[in-house]
Coordinates of N, CA and C in Angstrom, one line a residue:
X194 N 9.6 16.7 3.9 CA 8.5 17.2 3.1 C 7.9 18.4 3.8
X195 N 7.8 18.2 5.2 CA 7.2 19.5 5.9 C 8.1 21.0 5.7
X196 N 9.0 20.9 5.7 CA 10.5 21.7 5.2 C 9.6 22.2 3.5
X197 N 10.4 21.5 2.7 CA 10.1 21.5 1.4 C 8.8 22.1 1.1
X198 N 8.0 21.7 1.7 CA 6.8 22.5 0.7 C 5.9 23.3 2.0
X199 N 6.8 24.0 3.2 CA 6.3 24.8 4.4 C 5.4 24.1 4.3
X200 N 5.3 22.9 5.3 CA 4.1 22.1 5.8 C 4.1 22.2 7.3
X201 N 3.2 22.2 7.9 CA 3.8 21.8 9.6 C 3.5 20.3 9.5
X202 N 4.6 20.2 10.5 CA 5.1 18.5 10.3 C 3.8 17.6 10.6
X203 N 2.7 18.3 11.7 CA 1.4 17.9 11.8 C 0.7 17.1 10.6
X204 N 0.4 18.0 9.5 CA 0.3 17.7 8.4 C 1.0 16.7 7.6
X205 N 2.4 16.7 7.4 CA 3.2 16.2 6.7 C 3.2 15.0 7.3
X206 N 3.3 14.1 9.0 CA 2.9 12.6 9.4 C 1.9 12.4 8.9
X207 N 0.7 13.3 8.5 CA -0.8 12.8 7.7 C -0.3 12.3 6.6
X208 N 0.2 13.1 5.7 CA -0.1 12.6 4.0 C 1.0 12.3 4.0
X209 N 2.4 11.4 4.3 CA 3.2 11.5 3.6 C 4.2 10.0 4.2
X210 N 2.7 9.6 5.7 CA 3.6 8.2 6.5 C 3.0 7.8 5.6
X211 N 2.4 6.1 6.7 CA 1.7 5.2 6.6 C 1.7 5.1 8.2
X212 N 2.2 5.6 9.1 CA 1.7 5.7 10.3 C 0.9 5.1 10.9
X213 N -0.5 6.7 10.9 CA -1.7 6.0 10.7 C -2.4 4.5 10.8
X214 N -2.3 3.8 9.5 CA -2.5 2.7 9.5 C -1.3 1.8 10.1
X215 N -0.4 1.8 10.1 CA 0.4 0.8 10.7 C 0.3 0.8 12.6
X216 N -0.2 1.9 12.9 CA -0.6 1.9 14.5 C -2.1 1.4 14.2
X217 N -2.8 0.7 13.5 CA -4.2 0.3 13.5 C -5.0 0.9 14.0
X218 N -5.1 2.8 13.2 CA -5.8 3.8 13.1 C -7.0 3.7 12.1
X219 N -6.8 2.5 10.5 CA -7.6 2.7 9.9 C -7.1 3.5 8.9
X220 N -7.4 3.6 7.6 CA -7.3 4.7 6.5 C -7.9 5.6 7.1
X221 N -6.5 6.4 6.5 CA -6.9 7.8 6.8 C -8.1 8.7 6.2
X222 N -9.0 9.3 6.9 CA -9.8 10.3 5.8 C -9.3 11.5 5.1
X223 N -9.7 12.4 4.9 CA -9.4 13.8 4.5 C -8.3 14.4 5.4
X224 N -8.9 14.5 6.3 CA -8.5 15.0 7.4 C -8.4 14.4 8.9
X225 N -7.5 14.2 9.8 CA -7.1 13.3 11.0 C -8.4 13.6 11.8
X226 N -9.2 12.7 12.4 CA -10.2 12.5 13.5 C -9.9 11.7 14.4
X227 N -9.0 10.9 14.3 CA -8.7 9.8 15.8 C -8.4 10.3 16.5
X228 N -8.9 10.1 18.0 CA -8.2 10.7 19.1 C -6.7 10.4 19.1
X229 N -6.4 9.2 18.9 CA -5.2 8.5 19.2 C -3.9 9.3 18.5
X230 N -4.1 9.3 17.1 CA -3.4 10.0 15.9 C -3.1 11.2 16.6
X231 N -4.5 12.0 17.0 CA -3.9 13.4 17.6 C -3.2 13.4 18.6
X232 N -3.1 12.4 19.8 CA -1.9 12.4 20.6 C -1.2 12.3 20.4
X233 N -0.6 11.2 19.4 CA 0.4 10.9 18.9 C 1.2 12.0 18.5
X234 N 0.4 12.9 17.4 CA 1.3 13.5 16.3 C 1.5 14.8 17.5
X235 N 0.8 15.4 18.6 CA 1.1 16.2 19.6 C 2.5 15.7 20.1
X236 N 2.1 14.8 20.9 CA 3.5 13.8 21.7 C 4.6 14.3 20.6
X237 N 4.8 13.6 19.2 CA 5.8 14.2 18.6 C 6.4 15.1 17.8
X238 N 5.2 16.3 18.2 CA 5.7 17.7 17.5 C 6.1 18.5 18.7
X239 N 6.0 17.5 20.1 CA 6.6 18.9 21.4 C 8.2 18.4 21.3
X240 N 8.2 17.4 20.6 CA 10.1 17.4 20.5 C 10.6 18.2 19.4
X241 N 11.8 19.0 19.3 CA 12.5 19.0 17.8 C 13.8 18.3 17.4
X242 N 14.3 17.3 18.4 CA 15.4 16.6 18.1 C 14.5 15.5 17.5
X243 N 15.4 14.9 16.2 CA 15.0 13.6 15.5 C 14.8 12.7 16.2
X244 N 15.7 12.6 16.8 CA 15.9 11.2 18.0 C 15.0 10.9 18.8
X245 N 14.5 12.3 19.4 CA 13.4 12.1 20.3 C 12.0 11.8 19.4
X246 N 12.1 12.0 18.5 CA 10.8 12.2 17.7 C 10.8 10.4 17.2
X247 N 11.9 9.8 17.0 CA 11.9 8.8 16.2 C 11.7 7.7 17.7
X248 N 11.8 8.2 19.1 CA 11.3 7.5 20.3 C 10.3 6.8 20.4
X249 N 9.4 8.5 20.0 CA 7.7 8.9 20.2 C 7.4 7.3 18.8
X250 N 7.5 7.9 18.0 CA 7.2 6.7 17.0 C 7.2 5.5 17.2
X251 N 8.5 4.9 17.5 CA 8.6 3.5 18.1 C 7.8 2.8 19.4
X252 N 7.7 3.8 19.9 CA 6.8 3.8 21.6 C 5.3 3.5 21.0
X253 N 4.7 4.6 20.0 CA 3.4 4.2 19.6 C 3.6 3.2 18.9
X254 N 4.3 2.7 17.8 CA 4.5 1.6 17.4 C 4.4 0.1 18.1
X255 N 4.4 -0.1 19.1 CA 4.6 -0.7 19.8 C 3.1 -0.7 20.9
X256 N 3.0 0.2 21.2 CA 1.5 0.3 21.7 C 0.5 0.4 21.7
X257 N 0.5 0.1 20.0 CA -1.0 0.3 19.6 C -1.2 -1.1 18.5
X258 N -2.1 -1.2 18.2 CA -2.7 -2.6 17.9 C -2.1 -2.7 16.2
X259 N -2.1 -3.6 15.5 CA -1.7 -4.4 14.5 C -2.7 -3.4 13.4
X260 N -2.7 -3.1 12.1 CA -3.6 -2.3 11.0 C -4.7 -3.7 10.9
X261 N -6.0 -3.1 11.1 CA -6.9 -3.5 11.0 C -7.3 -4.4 10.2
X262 N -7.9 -6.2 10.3 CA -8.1 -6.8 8.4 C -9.2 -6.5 8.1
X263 N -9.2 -7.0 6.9 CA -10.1 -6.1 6.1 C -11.8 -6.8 6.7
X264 N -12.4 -6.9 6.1 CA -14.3 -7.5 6.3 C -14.2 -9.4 6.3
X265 N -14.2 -10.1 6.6 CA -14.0 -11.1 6.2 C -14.6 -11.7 5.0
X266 N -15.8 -11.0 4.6 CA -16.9 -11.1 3.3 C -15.3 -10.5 2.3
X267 N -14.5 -9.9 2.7 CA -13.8 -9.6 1.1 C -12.1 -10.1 1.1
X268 N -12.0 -11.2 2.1 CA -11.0 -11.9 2.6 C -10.6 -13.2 1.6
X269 N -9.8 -13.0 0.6 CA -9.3 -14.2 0.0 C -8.0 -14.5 0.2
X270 N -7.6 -15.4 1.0 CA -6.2 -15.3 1.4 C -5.3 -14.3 1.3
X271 N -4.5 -14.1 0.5 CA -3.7 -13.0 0.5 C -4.3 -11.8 0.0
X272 N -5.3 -11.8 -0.5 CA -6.0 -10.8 -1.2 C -7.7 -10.5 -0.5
X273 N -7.6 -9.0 -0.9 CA -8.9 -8.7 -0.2 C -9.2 -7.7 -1.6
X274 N -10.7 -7.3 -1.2 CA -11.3 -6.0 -2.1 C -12.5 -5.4 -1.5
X275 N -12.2 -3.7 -2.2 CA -12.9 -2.7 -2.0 C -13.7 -2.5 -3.1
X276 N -15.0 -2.0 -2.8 CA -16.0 -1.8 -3.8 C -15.5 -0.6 -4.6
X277 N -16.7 -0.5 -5.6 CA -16.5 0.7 -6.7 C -16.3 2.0 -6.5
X278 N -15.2 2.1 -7.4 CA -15.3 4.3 -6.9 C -16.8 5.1 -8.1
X279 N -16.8 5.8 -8.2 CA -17.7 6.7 -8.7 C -17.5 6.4 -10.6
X280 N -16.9 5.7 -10.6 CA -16.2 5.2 -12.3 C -16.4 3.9 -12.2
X281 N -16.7 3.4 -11.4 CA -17.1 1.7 -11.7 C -16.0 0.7 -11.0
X282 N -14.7 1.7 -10.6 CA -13.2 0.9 -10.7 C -13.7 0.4 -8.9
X283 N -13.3 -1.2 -8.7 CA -13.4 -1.8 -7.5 C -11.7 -2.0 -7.5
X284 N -11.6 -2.3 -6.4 CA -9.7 -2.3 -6.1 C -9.5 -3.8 -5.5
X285 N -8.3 -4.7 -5.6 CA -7.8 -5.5 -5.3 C -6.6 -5.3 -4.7
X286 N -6.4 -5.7 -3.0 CA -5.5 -5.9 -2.2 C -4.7 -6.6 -2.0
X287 N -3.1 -6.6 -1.9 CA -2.9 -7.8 -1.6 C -1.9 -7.7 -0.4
X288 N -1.8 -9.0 0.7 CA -0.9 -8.5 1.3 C -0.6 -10.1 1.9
X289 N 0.9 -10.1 2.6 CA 0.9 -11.2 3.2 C 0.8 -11.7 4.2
X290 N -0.3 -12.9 4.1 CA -1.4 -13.1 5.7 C -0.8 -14.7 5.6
X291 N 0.6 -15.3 4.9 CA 0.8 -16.7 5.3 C 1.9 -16.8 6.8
X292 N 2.8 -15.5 6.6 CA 3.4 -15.7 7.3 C 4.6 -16.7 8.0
X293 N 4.9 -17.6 6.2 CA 5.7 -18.5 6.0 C 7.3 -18.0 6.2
X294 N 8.1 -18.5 7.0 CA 9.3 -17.5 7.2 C 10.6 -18.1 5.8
X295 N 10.3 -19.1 5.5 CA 10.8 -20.1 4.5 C 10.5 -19.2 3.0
X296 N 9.6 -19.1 2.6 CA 8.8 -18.5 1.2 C 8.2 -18.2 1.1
X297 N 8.1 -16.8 -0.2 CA 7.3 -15.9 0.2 C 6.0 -16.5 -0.2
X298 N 5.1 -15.3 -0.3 CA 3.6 -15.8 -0.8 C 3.6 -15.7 -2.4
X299 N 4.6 -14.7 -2.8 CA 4.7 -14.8 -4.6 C 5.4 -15.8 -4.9
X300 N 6.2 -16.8 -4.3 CA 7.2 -17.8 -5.4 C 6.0 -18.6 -6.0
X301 N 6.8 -19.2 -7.2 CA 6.3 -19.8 -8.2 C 5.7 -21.3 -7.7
X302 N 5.9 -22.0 -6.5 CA 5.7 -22.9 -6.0 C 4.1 -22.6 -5.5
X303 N 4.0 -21.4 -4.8 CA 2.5 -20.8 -4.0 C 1.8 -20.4 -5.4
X304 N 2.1 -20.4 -6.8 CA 1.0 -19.8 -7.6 C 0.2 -20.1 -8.2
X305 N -0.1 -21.6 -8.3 CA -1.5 -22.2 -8.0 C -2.7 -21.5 -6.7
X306 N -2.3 -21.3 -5.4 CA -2.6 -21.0 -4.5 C -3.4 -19.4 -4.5
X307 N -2.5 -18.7 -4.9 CA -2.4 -17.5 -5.0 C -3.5 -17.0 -6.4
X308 N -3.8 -17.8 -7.5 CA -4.6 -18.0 -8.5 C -6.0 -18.3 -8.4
X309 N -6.4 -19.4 -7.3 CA -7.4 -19.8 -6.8 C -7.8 -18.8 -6.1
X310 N -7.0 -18.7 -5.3 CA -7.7 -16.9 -4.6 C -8.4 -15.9 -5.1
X311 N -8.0 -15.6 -6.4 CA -8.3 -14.6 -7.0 C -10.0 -15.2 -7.7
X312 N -9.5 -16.9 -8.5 CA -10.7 -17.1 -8.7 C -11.7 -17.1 -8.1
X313 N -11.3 -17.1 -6.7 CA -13.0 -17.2 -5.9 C -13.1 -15.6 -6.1
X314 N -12.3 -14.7 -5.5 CA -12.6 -13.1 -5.2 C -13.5 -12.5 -6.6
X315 N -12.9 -12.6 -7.8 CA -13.7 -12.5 -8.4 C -15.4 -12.2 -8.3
X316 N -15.9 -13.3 -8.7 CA -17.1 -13.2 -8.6 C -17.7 -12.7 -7.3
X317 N -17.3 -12.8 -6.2 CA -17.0 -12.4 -5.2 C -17.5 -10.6 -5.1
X318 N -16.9 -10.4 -5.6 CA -16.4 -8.9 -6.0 C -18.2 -8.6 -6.5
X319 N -18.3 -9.2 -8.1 CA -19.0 -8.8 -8.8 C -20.8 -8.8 -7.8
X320 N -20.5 -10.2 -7.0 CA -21.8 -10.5 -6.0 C -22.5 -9.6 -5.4
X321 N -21.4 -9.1 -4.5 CA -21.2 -8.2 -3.5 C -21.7 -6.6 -4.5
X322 N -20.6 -6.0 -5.9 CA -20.9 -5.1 -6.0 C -21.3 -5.3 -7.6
X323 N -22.5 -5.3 -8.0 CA -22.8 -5.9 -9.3 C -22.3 -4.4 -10.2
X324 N -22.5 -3.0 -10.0 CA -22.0 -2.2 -11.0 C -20.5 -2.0 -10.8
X325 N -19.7 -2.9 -10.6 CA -18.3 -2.7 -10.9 C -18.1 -2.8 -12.7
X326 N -17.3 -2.1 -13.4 CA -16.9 -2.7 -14.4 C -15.4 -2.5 -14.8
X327 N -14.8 -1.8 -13.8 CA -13.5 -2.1 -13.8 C -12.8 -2.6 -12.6
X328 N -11.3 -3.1 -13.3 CA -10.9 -3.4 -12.0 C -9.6 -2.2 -11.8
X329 N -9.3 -1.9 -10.5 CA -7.6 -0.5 -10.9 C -7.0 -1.3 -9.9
X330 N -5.5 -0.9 -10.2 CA -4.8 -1.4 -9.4 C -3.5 -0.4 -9.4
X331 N -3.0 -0.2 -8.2 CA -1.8 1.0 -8.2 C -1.0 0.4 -7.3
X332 N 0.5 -0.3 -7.2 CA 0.9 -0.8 -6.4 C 2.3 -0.5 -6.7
X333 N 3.6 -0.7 -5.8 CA 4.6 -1.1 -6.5 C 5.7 -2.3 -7.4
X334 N 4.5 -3.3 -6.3 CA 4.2 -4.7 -6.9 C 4.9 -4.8 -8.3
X335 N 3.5 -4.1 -9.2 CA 3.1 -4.5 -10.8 C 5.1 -4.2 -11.4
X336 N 5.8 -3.9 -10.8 CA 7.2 -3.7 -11.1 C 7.8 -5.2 -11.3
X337 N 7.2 -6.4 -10.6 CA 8.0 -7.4 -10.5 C 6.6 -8.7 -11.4
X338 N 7.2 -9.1 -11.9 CA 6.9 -10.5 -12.7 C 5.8 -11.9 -11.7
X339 N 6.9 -11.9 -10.8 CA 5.9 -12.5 -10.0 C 4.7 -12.2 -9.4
X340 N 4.9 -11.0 -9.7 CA 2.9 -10.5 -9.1 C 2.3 -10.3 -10.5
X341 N 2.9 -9.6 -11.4 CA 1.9 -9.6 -12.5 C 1.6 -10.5 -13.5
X342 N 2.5 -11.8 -13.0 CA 1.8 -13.6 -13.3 C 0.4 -13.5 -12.7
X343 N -0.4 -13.4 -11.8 CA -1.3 -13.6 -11.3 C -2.9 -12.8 -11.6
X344 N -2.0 -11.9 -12.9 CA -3.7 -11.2 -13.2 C -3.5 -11.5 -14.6
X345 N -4.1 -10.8 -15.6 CA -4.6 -10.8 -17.0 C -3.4 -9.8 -17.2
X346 N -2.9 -10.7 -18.5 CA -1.8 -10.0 -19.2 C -2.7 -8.3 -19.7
X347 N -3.9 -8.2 -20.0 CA -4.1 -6.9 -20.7 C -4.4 -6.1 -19.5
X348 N -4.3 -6.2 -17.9 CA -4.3 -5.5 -17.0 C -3.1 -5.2 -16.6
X349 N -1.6 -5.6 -16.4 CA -0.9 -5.2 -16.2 C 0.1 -4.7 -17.3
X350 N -0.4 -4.5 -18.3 CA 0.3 -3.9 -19.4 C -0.5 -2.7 -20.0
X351 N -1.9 -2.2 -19.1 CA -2.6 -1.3 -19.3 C -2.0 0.0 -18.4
X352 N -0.8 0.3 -18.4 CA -0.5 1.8 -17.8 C -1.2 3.0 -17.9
X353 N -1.2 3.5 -16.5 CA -1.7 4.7 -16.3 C -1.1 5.8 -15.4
X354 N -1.6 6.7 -16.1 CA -0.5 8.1 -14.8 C -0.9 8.0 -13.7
X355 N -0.4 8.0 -12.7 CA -0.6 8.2 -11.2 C -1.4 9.6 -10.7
X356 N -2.8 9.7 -10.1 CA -3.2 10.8 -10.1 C -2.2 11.4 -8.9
X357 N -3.2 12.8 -9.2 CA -2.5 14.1 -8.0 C -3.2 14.3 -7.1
X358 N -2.9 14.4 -5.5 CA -1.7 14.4 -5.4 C -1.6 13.4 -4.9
X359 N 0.2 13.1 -4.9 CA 0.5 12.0 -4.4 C 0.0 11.3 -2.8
X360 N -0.1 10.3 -3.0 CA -0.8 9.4 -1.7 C 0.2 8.7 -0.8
X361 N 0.5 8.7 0.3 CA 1.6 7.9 0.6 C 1.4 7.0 2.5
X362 N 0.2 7.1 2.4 CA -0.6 6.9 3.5 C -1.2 5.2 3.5
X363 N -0.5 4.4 2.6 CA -0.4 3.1 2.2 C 0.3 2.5 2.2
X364 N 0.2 1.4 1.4 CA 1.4 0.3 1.1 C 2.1 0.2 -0.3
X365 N 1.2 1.1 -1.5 CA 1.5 0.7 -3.1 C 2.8 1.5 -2.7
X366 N 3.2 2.0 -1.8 CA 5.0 2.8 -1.7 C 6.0 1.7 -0.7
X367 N 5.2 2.0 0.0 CA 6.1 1.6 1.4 C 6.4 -0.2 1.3
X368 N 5.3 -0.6 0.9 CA 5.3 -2.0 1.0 C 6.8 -2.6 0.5
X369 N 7.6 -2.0 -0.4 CA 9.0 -2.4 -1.2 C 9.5 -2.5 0.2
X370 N 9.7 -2.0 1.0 CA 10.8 -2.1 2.5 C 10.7 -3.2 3.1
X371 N 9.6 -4.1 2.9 CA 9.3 -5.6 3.8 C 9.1 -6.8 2.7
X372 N 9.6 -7.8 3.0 CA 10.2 -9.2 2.5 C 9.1 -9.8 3.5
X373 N 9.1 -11.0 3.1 CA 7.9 -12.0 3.9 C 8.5 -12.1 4.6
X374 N 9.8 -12.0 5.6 CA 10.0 -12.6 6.7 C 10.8 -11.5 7.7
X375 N 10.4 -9.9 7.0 CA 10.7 -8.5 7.8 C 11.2 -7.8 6.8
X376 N 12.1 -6.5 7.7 CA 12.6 -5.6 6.9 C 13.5 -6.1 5.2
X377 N 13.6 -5.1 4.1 CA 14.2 -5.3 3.4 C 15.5 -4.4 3.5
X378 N 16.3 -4.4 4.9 CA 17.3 -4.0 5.0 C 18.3 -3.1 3.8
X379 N 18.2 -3.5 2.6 CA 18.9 -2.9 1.6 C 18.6 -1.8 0.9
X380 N 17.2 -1.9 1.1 CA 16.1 -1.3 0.4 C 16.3 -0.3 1.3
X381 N 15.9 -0.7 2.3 CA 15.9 0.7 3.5 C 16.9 1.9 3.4
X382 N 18.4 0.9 3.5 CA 19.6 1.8 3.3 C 19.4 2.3 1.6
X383 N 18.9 2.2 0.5 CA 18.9 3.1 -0.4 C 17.7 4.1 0.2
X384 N 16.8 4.2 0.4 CA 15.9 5.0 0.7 C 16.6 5.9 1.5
X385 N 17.0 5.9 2.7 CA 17.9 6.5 3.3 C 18.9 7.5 2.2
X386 N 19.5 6.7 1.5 CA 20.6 7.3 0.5 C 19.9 8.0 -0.1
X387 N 18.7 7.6 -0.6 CA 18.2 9.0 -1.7 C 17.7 9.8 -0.8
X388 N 17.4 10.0 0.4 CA 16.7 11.2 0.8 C 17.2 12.7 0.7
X389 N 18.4 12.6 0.7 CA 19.0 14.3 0.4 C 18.2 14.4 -0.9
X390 N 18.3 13.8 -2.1 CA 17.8 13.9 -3.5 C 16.2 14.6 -3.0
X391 N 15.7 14.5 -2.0 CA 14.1 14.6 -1.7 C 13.3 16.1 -2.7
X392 N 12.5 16.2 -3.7 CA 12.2 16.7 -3.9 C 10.7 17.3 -4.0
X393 N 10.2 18.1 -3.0 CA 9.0 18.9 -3.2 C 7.4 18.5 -3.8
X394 N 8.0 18.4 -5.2 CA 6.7 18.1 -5.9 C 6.9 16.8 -6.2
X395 N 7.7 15.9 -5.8 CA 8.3 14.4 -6.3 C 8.7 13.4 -5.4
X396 N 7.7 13.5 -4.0 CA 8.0 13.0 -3.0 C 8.5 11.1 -4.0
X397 N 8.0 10.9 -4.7 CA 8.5 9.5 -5.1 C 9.6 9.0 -5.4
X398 N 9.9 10.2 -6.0 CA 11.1 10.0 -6.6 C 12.5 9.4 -5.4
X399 N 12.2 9.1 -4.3 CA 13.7 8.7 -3.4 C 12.8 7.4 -3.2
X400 N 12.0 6.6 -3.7 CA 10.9 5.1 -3.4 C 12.3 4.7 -4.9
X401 N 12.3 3.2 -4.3 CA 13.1 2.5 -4.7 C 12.5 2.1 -6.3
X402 N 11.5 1.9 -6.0 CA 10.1 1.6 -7.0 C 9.4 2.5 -6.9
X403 N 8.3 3.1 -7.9 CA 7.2 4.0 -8.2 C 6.4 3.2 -7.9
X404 N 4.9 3.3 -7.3 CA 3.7 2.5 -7.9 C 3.5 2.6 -9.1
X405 N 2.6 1.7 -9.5 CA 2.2 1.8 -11.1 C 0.9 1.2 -11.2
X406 N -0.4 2.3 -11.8 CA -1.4 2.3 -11.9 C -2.1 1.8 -13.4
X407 N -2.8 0.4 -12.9 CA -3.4 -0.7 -14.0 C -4.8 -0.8 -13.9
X408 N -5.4 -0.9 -14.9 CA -6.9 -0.9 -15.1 C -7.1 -1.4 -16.4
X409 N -8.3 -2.6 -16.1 CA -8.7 -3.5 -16.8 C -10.4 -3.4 -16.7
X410 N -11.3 -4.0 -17.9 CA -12.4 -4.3 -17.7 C -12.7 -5.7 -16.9
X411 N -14.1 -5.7 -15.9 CA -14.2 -6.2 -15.5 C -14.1 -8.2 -15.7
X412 N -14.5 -7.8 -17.2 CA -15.0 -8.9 -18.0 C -13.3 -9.6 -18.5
X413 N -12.5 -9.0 -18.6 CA -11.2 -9.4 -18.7 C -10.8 -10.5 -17.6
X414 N -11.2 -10.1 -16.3 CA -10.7 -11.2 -15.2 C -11.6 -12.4 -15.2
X415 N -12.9 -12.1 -15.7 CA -14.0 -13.0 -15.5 C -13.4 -14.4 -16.4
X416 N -13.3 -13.7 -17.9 CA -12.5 -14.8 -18.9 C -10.8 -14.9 -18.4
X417 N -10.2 -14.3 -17.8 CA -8.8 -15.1 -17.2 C -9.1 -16.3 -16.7
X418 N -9.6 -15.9 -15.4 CA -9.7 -17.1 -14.6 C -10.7 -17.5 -14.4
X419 N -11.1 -18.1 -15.4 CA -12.4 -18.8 -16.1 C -11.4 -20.0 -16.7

């Protein structure tokens, strides 16, 4: 991407890892402020062999702490949330905190579990932030059945375009690469395979999956899981 659209690669580890957070830097702001981040992305812009650069990565990987959990006030098992943006929309997280090496957290066996969660967050949500009245959600998730069992049919069949510009400093991309019990090895080697395809204004397009952005009224979840 740094190639493609004359970025210095400085910039292009900002907007285009997930880095950042996976060395438990924290979301990123606007613009990089951690001391740590700036060593890092220094450390690996004085190489220009891949190899050495893909060292530096693994080395901070390895040396820096676990991505931060969320508040425990917004901690529902596999699911957490963020308050309202400037439109009312609060966000729902999900990620896997069972760490069962047997099954994932989406089989059909955990979806009782995984349901209850949400019932408590809910209200939860609304407690905490009473002018919510939507909920958004952009993940790559909403692609598979088993996760979009767990919300209101008129939220995950409410499609929306992905704003600009692309975000890639998360998980609603990256997350397709890991299985509850590590890499998605297969997944990986296609990603790999599409990268010659890499194009410019379409960094997505080589993700195995797109995210896909859903939004529901508040009052929709309230009567789900009610």
């Amino acid at each position: 991407m740094a190639v493609l659209r004359s970025e210095p690669l400085r910039d292009a580890l900002f907007r285009y890892t997930n880095l950042h957070r996976r060395f438990g830097f924290g979301v990123p702001g606007p613009v990089p402020q951690d001391p740590r981040w700036i060593a890092f992305v220094d450390q690996l812009t004085s190489f220009e062999d891949p190899a050495a650069q893909l060292e530096v990565v693994v080395y901070w990987y390895g040396a820096t702490g676990e991505e931060a959990a969320p508040a425990p006030a917004t901690m529902f098992g596999c699911f957490n949330f963020t308050g309202p943006d400037e439109t009312g929309a609060a966000r729902i997280h999900f990620v896997n905190r069972e760490h069962d090496p047997l099954t994932g957290p989406l089989a059909r066996s955990k979806l009782p579990i995984r349901l209850s969660e949400l019932r408590a967050l809910i209200p939860a949500l609304l407690a905490a932030y009473p002018t919510t009245t939507h909920i958004l959600g952009r993940s790559w998730l909403f692609h598979r059945e088993a996760y979009r069992r767990l919300y209101p049919p008129a939220y995950t069949s409410h499609v929306e375009p992905l704003p600009e510009p692309v975000s890639l400093v998360g998980s609603s991309s990256w997350g397709q690469y890991l299985t509850h019990s590590g890499a998605n090895e297969l997944a990986c080697q296609q990603f790999l395979d599409n990268l010659p395809q890499l194009q410019a204004h379409d960094p997505l397009g080589v993700f195995g999956y797109r995210p896909i952005q859903v939004r529901a009224p508040i009052a929709t979840f309230l009567k789900f899981y009610r």
